[in-house]
Every structure is written in C-alpha cells, then in structure tokens.
Amino acid sequence: MSEVIYDFTGNPFVDAGIWAICGLVKKKPDELDKNDLKSVLSDVVQLYLTKKWSKNMYSIFPNNPVTNPSVKNKEERYLKILNQLVDEITPLGNSGSCISCGRRNMLQRSGKDRIPLTGSKRMVNYFSFGADGADYCPACALAVQFTPLVFYACVNLLLVHSNSEKIMKIWSQKAIKNVRKQISSGNYTGCFDEGYKNQKNALFHIIELIQKLKERPDLKKNNLSINFYYFTNYIQNPDLEIYHIPAPVFNFLYDANDIGNYENWMRIVRKGYRYVNWEKVKEENEYKNNPNTVYDNLLIGKSIIGFFIDRKNKEAIGGWDLLGHYLEEVRNMDEKRIETIKKVGDELAEYIKDSDDIKTLKKLETANNYRNYRNLLRIIIKKRIENGAENPLFSFDDYVNHLFPEGNLTWRETQDLILFRIYEVLHDWIIQQGISEKLIIEEEEEEAENV
Ligand SMILES: [Zn+2]
C-alpha cells in the first residue's frame, strides 16, 4: 500500500500549506513523511510567536493558542495540537469524508481557529445547516497550519493558488526564502510584505516575480492559470475576494514581463496609475498603491489598447509585436484581422509621408464617429488613386470582415490600432515635422479665410 501523505487537492489553503512544507524541507509533496512534518513544527511555532508574526495570526487563526490571550503556555499548547495532528495522519486512501482531499476521514471538525473562513464553533448562526466547522482530515488540517509562510501581506492577505505544480513550487520557494532571511537576520517582519497596500497591484507584482524567476519552466505553453484569494479571517469581519487570472492573460504577461519588452510594458502600466502627479514622483512607493486601470481592465476583461498609444508624443509603446500578442492572446482577435489592420496602417503611413500630408494624420486621430472615419478613409482612397497607387487601400472583404466587422461597435478599436501602427512607422518622421500642431492650426485658419 502506498505511504504517500500528500497529493494535489485543489483546496487553495491545503495546497498552499503542502507547498510551504515542501519549501521548508526541500522535498516534493509525494515525498513528505511524518518525520519531515515533525522536524519543522518547533521552528514554525517559535516563528509564529515572534511579535510581527503573532500579529498576522489574528487575521489567519483567531483564537488558536498563539492568539488566544487566555492561553499561557502558547508554544507547548500549539505544539501539542500539531503533534497530535501528525500522529493521526494516515496515508492517502481511496475515499474519505475530508472535504479537501476526499481520501481520508475527518476525525475532528475544524473551526476558524484552525482553517480560515470556516465555522466559529458555538457561534453557528451564519453557516449552512448551523455547522460549527468544516470536515478536514488531520493531514489537510495540519498542512493549513503552514500557510502563513507563503501568504503575501497587502493590508489583508493574498493566497496564491494555481493548477500548476511548477508555479506552486516557484512561489513557495520564493516566500520561504523570505522567511529564511528573517530567521537568519533575526529581523522578524511577519508574512511576506513588500509594502503593497493595493491587492490588485500586488497580485500583478507576484505574477511578475513568478515569471521572472530563472527557472522559466515552460510556463507559457502549458496554459496555466492562477487564482488569488484575498482574505482576512479576522474575528470581527472575515472577508474574501477572489481574482482569477486566466491562461490567456497569464500568457500575455509572460511576453510583457520578458526582458525585451519589460521596459515598454512598465511604461504602459505606469500610464494606468490614477491620481499620480508624475512631475513630483521620485520613487515607486509614491504610486505603487494607487489604483491602476491597466491592471483593473486585465482583471475584468476590458481593453487596454488605448494605453499602448502615447498620443502626446505620437508614439506606439512596445511596438506591434507586443500589442499583437495582447490582441491575439487576450482579446482573442483573429490573425487575419490583426494582419489587415497592420497592412492598412502601413499603407496609410506611406500615403501620409509620401504626400507630406500631416493634416490627414490629424484627421485620423480626431475623427469622432464611425461615419466621419469611413468618409475620411474614402477620401484617402480617392487621393491615393489620383496619386497613381497600384493597389487599393483595402478590399471590400477586408472592410466588411476585418476592419469594421461589427461596424459602429468596434470602429474605435480599429481607429486606435491603425493610429498605433502609423505612429510606430512614422514616429521619426512626425517628430521631424515638429508634431506640427501649430502649423495645422495655421493652415486651417488659412483655409477658413479662403472660403
Ligand atoms: Zn484531507
């Protein structure tokens, strides 16, 4: 019979705890035995009893021996509970009443002092069927006791959970490294904390940390996703928010965080911060907790195309390559449409430059309804033919199926993408023209006078 204790359960708290133990003893989940578990109990309890860690415990395990003020011999009491759980562990079987692994039986029901966000023992009024807790087997309940080691503090706590063992491994190692640093320096600062107070920004930072680690384990091609559980188990107001990062967004971020794109991606992200006076900003801490529309939009599936465009400096941030990844991966735009828009952008750029017609660029930028925009393209088509252009700007099929497939609904998106491409191709030329705003206004005035 197999002696394996731990396998992937799908329960975020239990899995995080299993990987925390793995990080401590440097083994894989299925290699852990009772000796491994016993070997780390004392160090962990002592860590939890330090000032900052015990403060975190109020939001994780309220009323456990560490946080319960009436318990005097805290270390002894908590160790006794943990040792008892280890003693009760049996290897994984085929079935059982545990709601986490389903492969062992619950022996004693766990309340919120042991498993966050479960029942409150005698205060049963808010739980289904008046249950006083949740059915966790000793092995799963024990694993959860290690989760504080891999939580990320940003006011409340973030729990990282993924369907990928590699991600779980990378993250637990990163967090345990932070714990070891605290122990070796004697400077106990509590759960992993880098000064984030905004959980959405923090979770994108965590993704960046995971993706930038050296190992880079085929993260992209395996269609991995991550969930973040932002919670507090604080006795007065327990709370939970769940953020799901689907595989397409994770894949795109993998490209964005890549060395070649990172600097540009950070420019795009910085454009997303709200309420920042960039003239006065000296360091990251002054803005990293402000709400960020780029991050918010990625979380709710709204477009961030506009943030790739620097309208003031007529610049296409990140180039077509990075934007193309975004359109394909996250917006699920079909390749033919992306190609067509790029081609039309190229042709328009060529036309503007060859005919020295910066006024047309201005019109492409400022057209504010679908009808005007179509009219403008029609005029350009006519002028191109007059100039002897060999190929049409676009075919009827391109127009209907790829440029404006949903007409009035998505024409703005097409306008932005075309503009992006023109800026990318013509940036140097436009700068040479001195972004001729003044010139255009003068010309328009002249035209008006001539009418
Ligand atoms: Zn279990």
Short mmCIF file of C-alpha atoms and ligand atoms in Angstrom, two decimals:
data_model
loop_
_atom_site.label_atom_id
_atom_site.label_comp_id
_atom_site.label_asym_id
_atom_site.label_seq_id
_atom_site.Cartn_x
_atom_site.Cartn_y
_atom_site.Cartn_z
CA MET A 1 0.00 0.00 0.00
CA SER A 2 1.19 3.47 -0.85
CA GLU A 3 2.54 5.53 2.03
CA VAL A 4 2.00 8.85 0.29
CA ILE A 5 0.54 11.52 2.57
CA TYR A 6 0.10 14.48 0.26
CA ASP A 7 -1.16 14.97 -3.26
CA PHE A 8 -2.67 17.99 -5.06
CA THR A 9 -6.13 18.59 -3.52
CA GLY A 10 -7.45 21.66 -5.37
CA ASN A 11 -8.22 23.26 -2.00
CA PRO A 12 -6.24 26.53 -2.04
CA PHE A 13 -5.40 26.62 1.67
CA VAL A 14 -4.37 22.98 1.85
CA ASP A 15 -2.30 23.06 -1.35
CA ALA A 16 -0.53 26.25 -0.24
CA GLY A 17 0.28 24.60 3.09
CA ILE A 18 1.61 21.44 1.43
CA TRP A 19 3.91 23.51 -0.76
CA ALA A 20 5.04 25.58 2.22
CA ILE A 21 6.16 22.34 3.92
CA CYS A 22 7.89 21.29 0.68
CA GLY A 23 9.74 24.60 0.63
CA LEU A 24 10.87 24.08 4.24
CA VAL A 25 12.14 20.52 3.89
CA LYS A 26 13.09 20.75 0.20
CA LYS A 27 11.06 17.77 -0.97
CA LYS A 28 8.16 17.17 -3.36
CA PRO A 29 4.64 16.71 -1.94
CA ASP A 30 4.52 12.96 -2.52
CA GLU A 31 7.91 12.51 -0.81
CA LEU A 32 6.85 14.02 2.53
CA ASP A 33 6.69 11.67 5.53
CA LYS A 34 5.78 12.09 9.20
CA ASN A 35 9.42 12.69 10.20
CA ASP A 36 9.60 15.64 7.78
CA LEU A 37 6.46 17.10 9.29
CA LYS A 38 7.66 16.67 12.90
CA SER A 39 11.08 18.11 12.06
CA VAL A 40 9.72 21.59 11.26
CA LEU A 41 6.95 22.01 13.86
CA SER A 42 9.02 23.59 16.60
CA ASP A 43 10.72 26.19 14.37
CA VAL A 44 7.42 27.21 12.84
CA VAL A 45 5.67 27.62 16.19
CA GLN A 46 8.56 29.71 17.51
CA LEU A 47 8.39 31.87 14.41
CA TYR A 48 4.64 32.40 14.85
CA LEU A 49 5.26 33.52 18.43
CA THR A 50 7.50 36.43 17.38
CA LYS A 51 5.78 39.82 17.59
CA LYS A 52 5.00 40.60 13.94
CA TRP A 53 4.07 37.03 13.04
CA SER A 54 1.75 36.66 16.00
CA LYS A 55 0.05 39.87 14.91
CA ASN A 56 -0.59 38.31 11.46
CA MET A 57 -2.06 35.28 13.22
CA TYR A 58 -5.09 37.27 14.39
CA SER A 59 -6.14 37.51 10.71
CA ILE A 60 -5.39 33.84 10.00
CA PHE A 61 -6.11 31.69 13.06
CA PRO A 62 -8.05 33.76 15.60
CA ASN A 63 -8.38 32.06 18.97
CA ASN A 64 -5.75 29.43 18.33
CA PRO A 65 -3.17 29.02 21.14
CA VAL A 66 -0.92 31.76 19.67
CA THR A 67 -3.66 34.39 19.52
CA ASN A 68 -5.90 33.37 22.40
CA PRO A 69 -4.97 35.69 25.29
CA SER A 70 -6.14 33.22 27.92
CA VAL A 71 -3.59 30.59 26.82
CA LYS A 72 -0.43 30.98 28.88
CA ASN A 73 1.93 28.22 27.68
CA LYS A 74 1.35 29.03 24.00
CA GLU A 75 4.28 27.17 22.48
CA GLU A 76 3.56 23.98 24.36
CA ARG A 77 -0.17 24.08 23.62
CA TYR A 78 0.16 24.74 19.91
CA LEU A 79 2.92 22.16 19.50
CA LYS A 80 0.75 19.59 21.23
CA ILE A 81 -2.09 20.20 18.78
CA LEU A 82 0.25 19.98 15.79
CA ASN A 83 1.98 16.84 17.03
CA GLN A 84 -1.38 15.21 17.63
CA LEU A 85 -2.43 16.03 14.05
CA VAL A 86 0.76 14.45 12.71
CA ASP A 87 0.20 11.33 14.84
CA GLU A 88 -3.32 10.97 13.48
CA ILE A 89 -2.26 11.16 9.82
CA THR A 90 -2.84 8.09 7.70
CA PRO A 91 -1.62 7.63 4.10
CA LEU A 92 -3.95 8.71 1.29
CA GLY A 93 -6.66 6.15 0.71
CA ASN A 94 -9.32 5.84 -1.96
CA SER A 95 -12.10 7.68 -0.22
CA GLY A 96 -12.98 9.59 2.93
CA SER A 97 -15.08 12.34 4.45
CA CYS A 98 -12.42 15.10 4.27
CA ILE A 99 -13.80 17.95 2.11
CA SER A 100 -10.31 18.81 0.89
CA CYS A 101 -8.58 15.57 -0.16
CA GLY A 102 -11.63 13.27 -0.07
CA ARG A 103 -9.23 10.42 0.55
CA ARG A 104 -9.14 10.30 4.36
CA ASN A 105 -11.72 10.72 7.08
CA MET A 106 -12.26 13.75 9.23
CA LEU A 107 -11.63 12.90 12.90
CA GLN A 108 -12.40 16.22 14.49
CA ARG A 109 -14.22 19.12 12.85
CA SER A 110 -12.08 22.27 12.30
CA GLY A 111 -13.26 25.79 13.12
CA LYS A 112 -11.85 29.13 12.03
CA ASP A 113 -9.12 28.90 14.68
CA ARG A 114 -7.60 26.14 12.56
CA ILE A 115 -8.90 26.62 8.98
CA PRO A 116 -9.51 30.23 7.83
CA LEU A 117 -13.05 31.18 6.78
CA THR A 118 -14.75 28.15 8.27
CA GLY A 119 -17.14 27.87 11.21
CA SER A 120 -16.96 29.59 14.57
CA LYS A 121 -17.73 26.61 16.75
CA ARG A 122 -20.58 27.65 19.04
CA MET A 123 -21.45 30.83 17.07
CA VAL A 124 -23.15 28.93 14.27
CA ASN A 125 -25.73 31.38 13.01
CA TYR A 126 -24.09 32.27 9.68
CA PHE A 127 -23.13 28.81 8.49
CA SER A 128 -25.07 26.33 6.36
CA PHE A 129 -27.10 23.92 8.45
CA GLY A 130 -25.66 25.54 11.57
CA ALA A 131 -22.40 23.61 11.11
CA ASP A 132 -19.79 24.51 13.70
CA GLY A 133 -16.85 23.99 11.34
CA ALA A 134 -15.59 22.10 8.30
CA ASP A 135 -14.61 18.48 7.83
CA TYR A 136 -10.86 18.34 7.28
CA CYS A 137 -8.75 15.24 7.89
CA PRO A 138 -5.69 15.60 10.18
CA ALA A 139 -3.23 15.78 7.24
CA CYS A 140 -5.14 18.58 5.48
CA ALA A 141 -5.73 20.47 8.75
CA LEU A 142 -2.02 20.21 9.54
CA ALA A 143 -0.98 21.47 6.09
CA VAL A 144 -3.08 24.62 6.55
CA GLN A 145 -1.06 25.47 9.70
CA PHE A 146 1.91 26.19 7.40
CA THR A 147 0.10 28.55 5.03
CA PRO A 148 1.17 31.78 6.81
CA LEU A 149 4.69 31.09 5.49
CA VAL A 150 3.52 31.57 1.89
CA PHE A 151 0.89 34.32 2.32
CA TYR A 152 1.62 37.76 0.88
CA ALA A 153 0.62 40.69 3.07
CA CYS A 154 -1.05 43.75 1.50
CA VAL A 155 -3.45 45.02 4.21
CA ASN A 156 -5.29 41.67 4.09
CA LEU A 157 -3.52 38.56 2.88
CA LEU A 158 -3.10 37.12 -0.62
CA LEU A 159 -3.04 33.37 -1.11
CA VAL A 160 -1.60 32.18 -4.41
CA HIS A 161 -3.13 29.07 -5.95
CA SER A 162 -2.50 27.52 -9.34
CA ASN A 163 -3.29 24.36 -11.25
CA SER A 164 0.43 24.19 -11.97
CA GLU A 165 2.78 22.45 -9.57
CA LYS A 166 5.62 24.46 -11.05
CA ILE A 167 4.00 27.75 -10.15
CA MET A 168 3.21 26.48 -6.65
CA LYS A 169 6.81 25.37 -6.27
CA ILE A 170 8.32 28.63 -7.53
CA TRP A 171 6.08 30.74 -5.34
CA SER A 172 6.55 28.67 -2.16
CA GLN A 173 10.31 28.72 -2.60
CA LYS A 174 10.29 32.47 -3.09
CA ALA A 175 8.18 33.01 0.05
CA ILE A 176 10.18 30.54 2.16
CA LYS A 177 13.37 32.33 1.08
CA ASN A 178 11.91 35.46 2.64
CA VAL A 179 11.16 33.52 5.87
CA ARG A 180 14.71 32.14 6.00
CA LYS A 181 16.11 35.62 5.55
CA GLN A 182 14.05 36.80 8.50
CA ILE A 183 15.32 33.92 10.65
CA SER A 184 18.98 34.33 9.70
CA SER A 185 18.94 38.09 10.25
CA GLY A 186 16.85 37.86 13.42
CA ASN A 187 14.62 40.55 11.93
CA TYR A 188 11.12 39.07 12.07
CA THR A 189 8.79 41.11 9.88
CA GLY A 190 5.79 38.75 9.59
CA CYS A 191 4.15 37.42 6.43
CA PHE A 192 5.94 38.29 3.16
CA ASP A 193 5.41 42.05 2.84
CA GLU A 194 6.90 44.50 0.33
CA GLY A 195 4.81 47.49 1.22
CA TYR A 196 1.87 46.87 -1.13
CA LYS A 197 -1.48 48.15 0.12
CA ASN A 198 -3.39 47.54 -3.11
CA GLN A 199 -4.11 43.87 -3.63
CA LYS A 200 -4.67 44.11 -7.39
CA ASN A 201 -1.29 45.75 -7.98
CA ALA A 202 0.28 43.26 -5.56
CA LEU A 203 -1.01 40.24 -7.43
CA PHE A 204 0.40 41.51 -10.74
CA HIS A 205 3.69 42.05 -8.90
CA ILE A 206 3.56 38.43 -7.69
CA ILE A 207 2.97 37.21 -11.26
CA GLU A 208 5.99 39.24 -12.34
CA LEU A 209 8.10 37.67 -9.57
CA ILE A 210 7.00 34.17 -10.63
CA GLN A 211 7.57 34.80 -14.34
CA LYS A 212 10.93 36.43 -13.87
CA LEU A 213 12.49 33.66 -11.82
CA LYS A 214 15.29 31.93 -13.61
CA GLU A 215 13.70 28.55 -13.99
CA ARG A 216 11.11 29.72 -16.57
CA PRO A 217 9.56 26.28 -16.65
CA ASP A 218 7.56 26.09 -19.87
CA LEU A 219 5.13 28.37 -18.11
CA LYS A 220 3.70 29.69 -21.30
CA LYS A 221 2.84 26.76 -23.45
CA ASN A 222 1.06 24.82 -20.74
CA ASN A 223 -1.95 27.10 -20.49
CA LEU A 224 -1.60 27.81 -16.81
CA SER A 225 -3.87 29.97 -14.72
CA ILE A 226 -3.58 31.43 -11.25
CA ASN A 227 -6.16 32.31 -8.63
CA PHE A 228 -5.56 34.80 -5.88
CA TYR A 229 -7.58 34.65 -2.68
CA TYR A 230 -7.51 37.98 -0.90
CA PHE A 231 -8.84 37.36 2.57
CA THR A 232 -8.86 38.09 6.23
CA ASN A 233 -10.07 35.72 8.90
CA TYR A 234 -10.10 38.50 11.47
CA ILE A 235 -12.73 37.65 14.03
CA GLN A 236 -14.94 40.73 13.61
CA ASN A 237 -15.09 40.97 9.81
CA PRO A 238 -13.79 37.97 7.90
CA ASP A 239 -13.74 38.70 4.19
CA LEU A 240 -12.79 37.08 0.90
CA GLU A 241 -12.26 38.35 -2.66
CA ILE A 242 -11.20 36.01 -5.44
CA TYR A 243 -9.20 37.11 -8.50
CA HIS A 244 -8.85 34.73 -11.41
CA ILE A 245 -6.01 35.21 -13.89
CA PRO A 246 -6.98 33.13 -16.92
CA ALA A 247 -4.34 31.42 -19.03
CA PRO A 248 -4.50 33.99 -21.91
CA VAL A 249 -3.74 36.88 -19.55
CA PHE A 250 -1.01 34.88 -17.83
CA ASN A 251 0.48 34.06 -21.26
CA PHE A 252 0.40 37.68 -22.38
CA LEU A 253 2.05 38.82 -19.13
CA TYR A 254 4.75 36.26 -19.77
CA ASP A 255 5.59 38.12 -23.01
CA ALA A 256 5.17 41.53 -21.37
CA ASN A 257 7.50 40.66 -18.48
CA ASP A 258 10.11 39.28 -20.85
CA ILE A 259 13.39 41.20 -20.78
CA GLY A 260 12.96 42.58 -24.31
CA ASN A 261 9.51 44.03 -23.58
CA TYR A 262 9.69 44.79 -19.88
CA GLU A 263 10.69 48.44 -20.08
CA ASN A 264 7.90 49.22 -22.54
CA TRP A 265 5.38 47.18 -20.58
CA MET A 266 6.25 49.20 -17.47
CA ARG A 267 5.61 52.41 -19.45
CA ILE A 268 2.17 51.07 -20.37
CA VAL A 269 1.48 50.04 -16.76
CA ARG A 270 2.59 53.46 -15.48
CA LYS A 271 0.07 55.12 -17.79
CA GLY A 272 -2.59 53.10 -15.96
CA TYR A 273 -1.98 54.60 -12.50
CA ARG A 274 -4.64 57.08 -11.49
CA TYR A 275 -4.25 60.24 -9.37
CA VAL A 276 -0.45 60.47 -9.76
CA ASN A 277 1.40 63.71 -10.26
CA TRP A 278 4.29 62.36 -12.30
CA GLU A 279 6.17 65.65 -12.16
CA LYS A 280 6.61 65.19 -8.42
CA VAL A 281 7.15 61.43 -8.21
CA LYS A 282 10.60 60.39 -7.04
CA GLU A 283 10.18 56.69 -6.27
CA GLU A 284 7.91 53.71 -6.84
CA ASN A 285 6.42 53.79 -3.34
CA GLU A 286 4.70 57.06 -4.17
CA TYR A 287 2.46 55.46 -6.79
CA LYS A 288 2.55 51.67 -6.46
CA ASN A 289 -0.58 51.59 -4.28
CA ASN A 290 -2.68 53.87 -6.49
CA PRO A 291 -5.47 52.23 -8.48
CA ASN A 292 -4.29 51.12 -11.90
CA THR A 293 -6.65 50.95 -14.88
CA VAL A 294 -4.38 48.67 -16.92
CA TYR A 295 -4.40 46.06 -14.15
CA ASP A 296 -8.08 46.58 -13.36
CA ASN A 297 -9.02 46.13 -17.03
CA LEU A 298 -6.95 42.96 -17.39
CA LEU A 299 -8.81 41.52 -14.40
CA ILE A 300 -12.28 42.29 -15.76
CA GLY A 301 -11.60 41.60 -19.44
CA LYS A 302 -11.76 45.23 -20.63
CA SER A 303 -9.47 46.51 -23.39
CA ILE A 304 -6.12 48.17 -22.62
CA ILE A 305 -5.33 49.03 -26.26
CA GLY A 306 -5.50 52.78 -25.54
CA PHE A 307 -2.64 52.51 -23.05
CA PHE A 308 -0.25 51.30 -25.75
CA ILE A 309 -0.64 54.67 -27.50
CA ASP A 310 1.22 57.76 -26.35
CA ARG A 311 -0.93 60.37 -28.11
CA LYS A 312 1.01 63.34 -26.85
CA ASN A 313 4.37 62.16 -28.16
CA LYS A 314 2.86 60.26 -31.12
CA GLU A 315 4.44 57.04 -30.03
CA ALA A 316 3.47 53.35 -30.25
CA ILE A 317 4.66 51.92 -26.94
CA GLY A 318 6.02 48.39 -27.17
CA GLY A 319 5.61 48.18 -30.95
CA TRP A 320 3.28 45.99 -32.98
CA ASP A 321 4.91 42.86 -31.62
CA LEU A 322 3.80 43.32 -28.01
CA LEU A 323 0.42 44.76 -29.00
CA GLY A 324 -0.08 41.82 -31.39
CA HIS A 325 0.49 39.38 -28.50
CA TYR A 326 -2.14 41.21 -26.49
CA LEU A 327 -4.67 41.24 -29.34
CA GLU A 328 -4.17 37.58 -30.13
CA GLU A 329 -3.86 36.15 -26.60
CA VAL A 330 -6.13 38.34 -24.52
CA ARG A 331 -8.56 39.95 -26.98
CA ASN A 332 -8.79 36.73 -28.95
CA MET A 333 -8.63 38.73 -32.18
CA ASP A 334 -8.18 36.58 -35.24
CA GLU A 335 -4.88 36.70 -37.05
CA LYS A 336 -6.37 37.87 -40.35
CA ARG A 337 -7.93 40.91 -38.69
CA ILE A 338 -4.66 41.83 -36.96
CA GLU A 339 -2.78 41.48 -40.24
CA THR A 340 -5.31 43.54 -42.20
CA ILE A 341 -5.26 46.42 -39.71
CA LYS A 342 -1.47 46.39 -39.71
CA LYS A 343 -1.37 46.43 -43.52
CA VAL A 344 -3.84 49.32 -43.77
CA GLY A 345 -1.84 51.20 -41.11
CA ASP A 346 1.30 50.70 -43.19
CA GLU A 347 -0.37 51.94 -46.37
CA LEU A 348 -1.80 54.97 -44.63
CA ALA A 349 1.59 55.79 -43.12
CA GLU A 350 3.17 55.56 -46.55
CA TYR A 351 0.49 57.78 -48.05
CA ILE A 352 0.84 60.43 -45.30
CA LYS A 353 4.60 60.55 -45.65
CA ASP A 354 4.76 60.45 -49.48
CA SER A 355 2.18 63.15 -49.90
CA ASP A 356 3.57 65.12 -46.95
CA ASP A 357 0.05 65.20 -45.54
CA ILE A 358 0.22 65.52 -41.75
CA LYS A 359 -3.24 67.05 -41.82
CA THR A 360 -4.70 63.67 -42.74
CA LEU A 361 -2.98 62.15 -39.71
CA LYS A 362 -4.60 64.76 -37.54
CA LYS A 363 -7.98 63.88 -39.02
CA LEU A 364 -7.43 60.15 -38.45
CA GLU A 365 -6.63 60.96 -34.83
CA THR A 366 -9.61 63.18 -34.19
CA ALA A 367 -12.46 61.58 -36.17
CA ASN A 368 -15.08 61.08 -33.50
CA ASN A 369 -17.74 58.97 -35.11
CA TYR A 370 -17.90 55.98 -37.39
CA ARG A 371 -19.41 57.95 -40.27
CA ASN A 372 -16.67 60.59 -40.27
CA TYR A 373 -13.98 57.96 -40.05
CA ARG A 374 -15.35 56.00 -43.03
CA ASN A 375 -15.66 59.22 -45.01
CA LEU A 376 -12.09 60.08 -44.25
CA LEU A 377 -10.89 56.69 -45.47
CA ARG A 378 -12.97 57.15 -48.62
CA ILE A 379 -11.26 60.50 -49.34
CA ILE A 380 -7.84 58.94 -48.80
CA ILE A 381 -8.71 56.06 -51.17
CA LYS A 382 -9.65 58.62 -53.83
CA LYS A 383 -6.47 60.63 -53.33
CA ARG A 384 -4.31 57.50 -53.46
CA ILE A 385 -5.84 56.55 -56.80
CA GLU A 386 -5.25 60.07 -58.09
CA ASN A 387 -1.61 59.71 -57.00
CA GLY A 388 -1.40 56.52 -59.05
CA ALA A 389 -1.43 53.93 -56.25
CA GLU A 390 -1.34 50.43 -57.74
CA ASN A 391 -3.21 48.52 -55.04
CA PRO A 392 -6.35 49.56 -53.22
CA LEU A 393 -6.04 50.58 -49.55
CA PHE A 394 -8.17 47.58 -48.65
CA SER A 395 -10.58 45.19 -50.35
CA PHE A 396 -14.32 45.08 -49.75
CA ASP A 397 -13.82 41.77 -47.92
CA ASP A 398 -11.18 43.36 -45.66
CA TYR A 399 -13.52 46.23 -44.94
CA VAL A 400 -16.54 44.14 -44.01
CA ASN A 401 -14.85 41.24 -42.28
CA HIS A 402 -11.65 42.57 -40.78
CA LEU A 403 -11.57 46.34 -40.44
CA PHE A 404 -15.06 47.01 -39.15
CA PRO A 405 -16.61 43.59 -38.51
CA GLU A 406 -19.10 44.99 -36.03
CA GLY A 407 -19.41 48.42 -37.63
CA ASN A 408 -20.28 51.07 -35.15
CA LEU A 409 -19.48 48.86 -32.17
CA THR A 410 -15.76 48.35 -32.72
CA TRP A 411 -14.71 51.14 -35.09
CA ARG A 412 -12.91 52.95 -32.23
CA GLU A 413 -10.76 49.91 -31.63
CA THR A 414 -9.83 49.83 -35.33
CA GLN A 415 -9.12 53.58 -35.27
CA ASP A 416 -6.78 53.13 -32.29
CA LEU A 417 -4.96 50.18 -33.83
CA ILE A 418 -4.45 51.96 -37.16
CA LEU A 419 -3.19 55.03 -35.34
CA PHE A 420 -0.84 52.88 -33.27
CA ARG A 421 0.66 51.41 -36.43
CA ILE A 422 1.03 54.82 -38.11
CA TYR A 423 2.82 56.18 -35.02
CA GLU A 424 5.10 53.16 -35.00
CA VAL A 425 6.05 53.51 -38.67
CA LEU A 426 6.15 57.31 -38.86
CA HIS A 427 7.38 58.27 -35.39
CA ASP A 428 10.71 59.73 -36.53
CA TRP A 429 9.11 61.49 -39.46
CA ILE A 430 6.37 63.02 -37.29
CA ILE A 431 8.99 64.28 -34.82
CA GLN A 432 10.88 65.84 -37.73
CA GLN A 433 7.71 67.68 -38.65
CA GLY A 434 7.81 69.13 -35.16
CA ILE A 435 4.46 67.45 -34.42
CA SER A 436 3.26 70.44 -36.47
CA GLU A 437 0.22 71.19 -34.31
CA LYS A 438 0.80 74.88 -34.77
CA LEU A 439 1.23 74.52 -38.50
CA ILE A 440 -2.05 72.63 -38.83
CA ILE A 441 -4.00 75.22 -36.90
CA GLU A 442 -2.49 77.95 -39.07
CA GLU A 443 -3.37 76.06 -42.22
CA GLU A 444 -6.93 75.52 -41.05
CA GLU A 445 -7.29 79.20 -40.35
CA GLU A 446 -5.96 79.95 -43.81
CA GLU A 447 -8.48 77.56 -45.35
CA ALA A 448 -11.28 79.18 -43.44
CA GLU A 449 -10.25 82.57 -44.72
CA ASN A 450 -10.20 81.34 -48.30
CA VAL A 451 -13.77 80.01 -48.17
ZN ZN B 1 -7.86 15.66 3.77
#
